[in-house]
Amino acid sequence: KPHAVCVPYPVQGHINPMLKLAKLLHSKGFHITFVNTEFVHQRLLKSRGPDSLNSLSSFRFEVIPDGIPPSDSDNDALPDGLTICDSTSKHCLAPFRDLLFKLNNSSNMLPLTCIVSDSVVDFTRTAAEEFGLPDVVFWTASACSLLASAQYPSLVQRGLIPLRETQFHDSRINPSFPNSQSQQRNPSSLNPDPVPCSGRRRPLQSSVDSAAAPVVAAAAVVAAPGQLKKK
């Protein structure tokens, strides 16, 4: 049996598609290790109950620390995307490396075959290289949005994005929306603040450039599960 380690970006809109992909792979004969961060793991247990993540022998959940402090209140909403991106980049590599070592050296575990990682998770690539494992990149949105995102470096190089302050606030970026909604409906890459642009795009560009296998788009996988072949 092939053994895939699935690592989603730790927000709900990325976890759900990765979980669907993991279930599809499992149905085709894969052994699955699904890796959540501590913050997400605790939120899932709180919302779904203490037994919700009990593992099967061939579909296991593992947890790694993410550096995000536990919430002091009942409001366990996830931090903003930049905080998550920064925290996972700084804190997840070492524990993920330890997890791979544990899985690879466990007598009751199948040898690792590959890592399937979200396109905006960057620490998995480093670990995959160290362990000699292929890293398959999973794009959780549509294939159309992947094509658009792949043009980001070219648009930056040509000076088209990020938008200048005057462009962003004083003009209607999308004519079909009222002016008050135009800014809200456009992706963060158009924001004049360069930090979110660079912070979120570097992992994506790194994943596309170094992927050991073609990027898998979520829409294609969910729409055509019969295309997944058992090896």
PDB file of N, CA and C in Angstrom, residues 110-150:
ATOM      1  N   LEU A 110       3.315   1.604   7.524  1.00  0.00           N
ATOM      2  CA  LEU A 110       3.864   1.395   6.184  1.00  0.00           C
ATOM      3  C   LEU A 110       4.892   2.480   5.876  1.00  0.00           C
ATOM      4  N   PRO A 111       5.914   2.163   5.083  1.00  0.00           N
ATOM      5  CA  PRO A 111       6.898   3.190   4.701  1.00  0.00           C
ATOM      6  C   PRO A 111       6.216   4.353   3.979  1.00  0.00           C
ATOM      7  N   LEU A 112       6.739   5.541   4.182  1.00  0.00           N
ATOM      8  CA  LEU A 112       6.162   6.719   3.536  1.00  0.00           C
ATOM      9  C   LEU A 112       6.420   6.690   2.036  1.00  0.00           C
ATOM     10  N   THR A 113       5.405   7.044   1.267  1.00  0.00           N
ATOM     11  CA  THR A 113       5.510   7.076  -0.191  1.00  0.00           C
ATOM     12  C   THR A 113       5.645   8.497  -0.720  1.00  0.00           C
ATOM     13  N   CYS A 114       4.854   9.418  -0.164  1.00  0.00           N
ATOM     14  CA  CYS A 114       4.871  10.798  -0.651  1.00  0.00           C
ATOM     15  C   CYS A 114       4.234  11.721   0.377  1.00  0.00           C
ATOM     16  N   ILE A 115       4.439  13.009   0.170  1.00  0.00           N
ATOM     17  CA  ILE A 115       3.761  14.042   0.944  1.00  0.00           C
ATOM     18  C   ILE A 115       2.831  14.785  -0.005  1.00  0.00           C
ATOM     19  N   VAL A 116       1.595  14.984   0.413  1.00  0.00           N
ATOM     20  CA  VAL A 116       0.649  15.801  -0.347  1.00  0.00           C
ATOM     21  C   VAL A 116       0.418  17.060   0.471  1.00  0.00           C
ATOM     22  N   SER A 117       0.905  18.189  -0.018  1.00  0.00           N
ATOM     23  CA  SER A 117       0.843  19.412   0.784  1.00  0.00           C
ATOM     24  C   SER A 117       0.082  20.514   0.071  1.00  0.00           C
ATOM     25  N   ASP A 118      -0.558  21.344   0.863  1.00  0.00           N
ATOM     26  CA  ASP A 118      -1.267  22.500   0.333  1.00  0.00           C
ATOM     27  C   ASP A 118      -0.283  23.436  -0.358  1.00  0.00           C
ATOM     28  N   SER A 119      -0.761  24.111  -1.367  1.00  0.00           N
ATOM     29  CA  SER A 119       0.120  24.962  -2.178  1.00  0.00           C
ATOM     30  C   SER A 119       0.696  26.144  -1.415  1.00  0.00           C
ATOM     31  N   VAL A 120       0.079  26.551  -0.297  1.00  0.00           N
ATOM     32  CA  VAL A 120       0.629  27.671   0.464  1.00  0.00           C
ATOM     33  C   VAL A 120       1.326  27.220   1.746  1.00  0.00           C
ATOM     34  N   VAL A 121       1.598  25.933   1.857  1.00  0.00           N
ATOM     35  CA  VAL A 121       2.414  25.414   2.961  1.00  0.00           C
ATOM     36  C   VAL A 121       3.832  25.245   2.441  1.00  0.00           C
ATOM     37  N   ASP A 122       4.806  25.865   3.102  1.00  0.00           N
ATOM     38  CA  ASP A 122       6.168  25.828   2.571  1.00  0.00           C
ATOM     39  C   ASP A 122       7.108  24.880   3.307  1.00  0.00           C
ATOM     40  N   PHE A 123       6.845  24.574   4.583  1.00  0.00           N
ATOM     41  CA  PHE A 123       7.806  23.774   5.346  1.00  0.00           C
ATOM     42  C   PHE A 123       7.866  22.320   4.888  1.00  0.00           C
ATOM     43  N   THR A 124       6.817  21.843   4.228  1.00  0.00           N
ATOM     44  CA  THR A 124       6.808  20.447   3.788  1.00  0.00           C
ATOM     45  C   THR A 124       7.854  20.171   2.716  1.00  0.00           C
ATOM     46  N   ARG A 125       8.136  21.186   1.883  1.00  0.00           N
ATOM     47  CA  ARG A 125       9.107  20.977   0.813  1.00  0.00           C
ATOM     48  C   ARG A 125      10.488  20.671   1.372  1.00  0.00           C
ATOM     49  N   THR A 126      10.882  21.400   2.397  1.00  0.00           N
ATOM     50  CA  THR A 126      12.190  21.179   3.015  1.00  0.00           C
ATOM     51  C   THR A 126      12.283  19.778   3.593  1.00  0.00           C
ATOM     52  N   ALA A 127      11.249  19.375   4.325  1.00  0.00           N
ATOM     53  CA  ALA A 127      11.249  18.043   4.933  1.00  0.00           C
ATOM     54  C   ALA A 127      11.229  16.946   3.872  1.00  0.00           C
ATOM     55  N   ALA A 128      10.474  17.155   2.809  1.00  0.00           N
ATOM     56  CA  ALA A 128      10.407  16.154   1.741  1.00  0.00           C
ATOM     57  C   ALA A 128      11.778  15.926   1.119  1.00  0.00           C
ATOM     58  N   GLU A 129      12.511  17.005   0.895  1.00  0.00           N
ATOM     59  CA  GLU A 129      13.860  16.878   0.333  1.00  0.00           C
ATOM     60  C   GLU A 129      14.779  16.121   1.282  1.00  0.00           C
ATOM     61  N   GLU A 130      14.686  16.409   2.570  1.00  0.00           N
ATOM     62  CA  GLU A 130      15.552  15.755   3.551  1.00  0.00           C
ATOM     63  C   GLU A 130      15.285  14.255   3.632  1.00  0.00           C
ATOM     64  N   PHE A 131      14.029  13.853   3.455  1.00  0.00           N
ATOM     65  CA  PHE A 131      13.667  12.441   3.571  1.00  0.00           C
ATOM     66  C   PHE A 131      13.610  11.743   2.210  1.00  0.00           C
ATOM     67  N   GLY A 132      13.918  12.475   1.157  1.00  0.00           N
ATOM     68  CA  GLY A 132      13.907  11.875  -0.171  1.00  0.00           C
ATOM     69  C   GLY A 132      12.523  11.468  -0.638  1.00  0.00           C
ATOM     70  N   LEU A 133      11.508  12.246  -0.254  1.00  0.00           N
ATOM     71  CA  LEU A 133      10.127  11.926  -0.616  1.00  0.00           C
ATOM     72  C   LEU A 133       9.609  12.909  -1.663  1.00  0.00           C
ATOM     73  N   PRO A 134       8.816  12.436  -2.613  1.00  0.00           N
ATOM     74  CA  PRO A 134       8.178  13.372  -3.541  1.00  0.00           C
ATOM     75  C   PRO A 134       7.135  14.203  -2.811  1.00  0.00           C
ATOM     76  N   ASP A 135       7.030  15.469  -3.182  1.00  0.00           N
ATOM     77  CA  ASP A 135       6.060  16.377  -2.579  1.00  0.00           C
ATOM     78  C   ASP A 135       5.057  16.780  -3.649  1.00  0.00           C
ATOM     79  N   VAL A 136       3.836  16.288  -3.513  1.00  0.00           N
ATOM     80  CA  VAL A 136       2.778  16.596  -4.472  1.00  0.00           C
ATOM     81  C   VAL A 136       2.019  17.814  -3.962  1.00  0.00           C
ATOM     82  N   VAL A 137       1.924  18.841  -4.785  1.00  0.00           N
ATOM     83  CA  VAL A 137       1.284  20.089  -4.374  1.00  0.00           C
ATOM     84  C   VAL A 137      -0.207  20.043  -4.705  1.00  0.00           C
ATOM     85  N   PHE A 138      -1.026  20.408  -3.722  1.00  0.00           N
ATOM     86  CA  PHE A 138      -2.478  20.394  -3.890  1.00  0.00           C
ATOM     87  C   PHE A 138      -3.014  21.821  -3.856  1.00  0.00           C
ATOM     88  N   TRP A 139      -3.628  22.231  -4.957  1.00  0.00           N
ATOM     89  CA  TRP A 139      -4.241  23.558  -5.053  1.00  0.00           C
ATOM     90  C   TRP A 139      -5.721  23.404  -4.721  1.00  0.00           C
ATOM     91  N   THR A 140      -6.176  24.047  -3.641  1.00  0.00           N
ATOM     92  CA  THR A 140      -7.514  23.767  -3.129  1.00  0.00           C
ATOM     93  C   THR A 140      -8.632  24.544  -3.819  1.00  0.00           C
ATOM     94  N   ALA A 141      -8.285  25.520  -4.633  1.00  0.00           N
ATOM     95  CA  ALA A 141      -9.310  26.286  -5.348  1.00  0.00           C
ATOM     96  C   ALA A 141      -9.438  25.743  -6.775  1.00  0.00           C
ATOM     97  N   SER A 142     -10.044  26.518  -7.651  1.00  0.00           N
ATOM     98  CA  SER A 142     -10.269  26.055  -9.019  1.00  0.00           C
ATOM     99  C   SER A 142      -8.986  26.110  -9.845  1.00  0.00           C
ATOM    100  N   ALA A 143      -8.960  25.339 -10.917  1.00  0.00           N
ATOM    101  CA  ALA A 143      -7.817  25.363 -11.828  1.00  0.00           C
ATOM    102  C   ALA A 143      -7.671  26.742 -12.475  1.00  0.00           C
ATOM    103  N   CYS A 144      -8.799  27.427 -12.669  1.00  0.00           N
ATOM    104  CA  CYS A 144      -8.765  28.776 -13.248  1.00  0.00           C
ATOM    105  C   CYS A 144      -8.022  29.741 -12.324  1.00  0.00           C
ATOM    106  N   SER A 145      -8.276  29.641 -11.017  1.00  0.00           N
ATOM    107  CA  SER A 145      -7.592  30.538 -10.079  1.00  0.00           C
ATOM    108  C   SER A 145      -6.109  30.206  -9.978  1.00  0.00           C
ATOM    109  N   LEU A 146      -5.762  28.937 -10.173  1.00  0.00           N
ATOM    110  CA  LEU A 146      -4.349  28.556 -10.194  1.00  0.00           C
ATOM    111  C   LEU A 146      -3.642  29.218 -11.374  1.00  0.00           C
ATOM    112  N   LEU A 147      -4.287  29.200 -12.523  1.00  0.00           N
ATOM    113  CA  LEU A 147      -3.708  29.830 -13.709  1.00  0.00           C
ATOM    114  C   LEU A 147      -3.502  31.327 -13.478  1.00  0.00           C
ATOM    115  N   ALA A 148      -4.489  31.963 -12.841  1.00  0.00           N
ATOM    116  CA  ALA A 148      -4.366  33.395 -12.558  1.00  0.00           C
ATOM    117  C   ALA A 148      -3.236  33.660 -11.569  1.00  0.00           C
ATOM    118  N   SER A 149      -3.149  32.849 -10.517  1.00  0.00           N
ATOM    119  CA  SER A 149      -2.119  33.055  -9.495  1.00  0.00           C
ATOM    120  C   SER A 149      -0.720  32.825 -10.044  1.00  0.00           C
ATOM    121  N   ALA A 150      -0.609  31.938 -11.022  1.00  0.00           N
ATOM    122  CA  ALA A 150       0.702  31.665 -11.611  1.00  0.00           C
ATOM    123  C   ALA A 150       1.253  32.880 -12.358  1.00  0.00           C
TER     124      ALA A 150
END
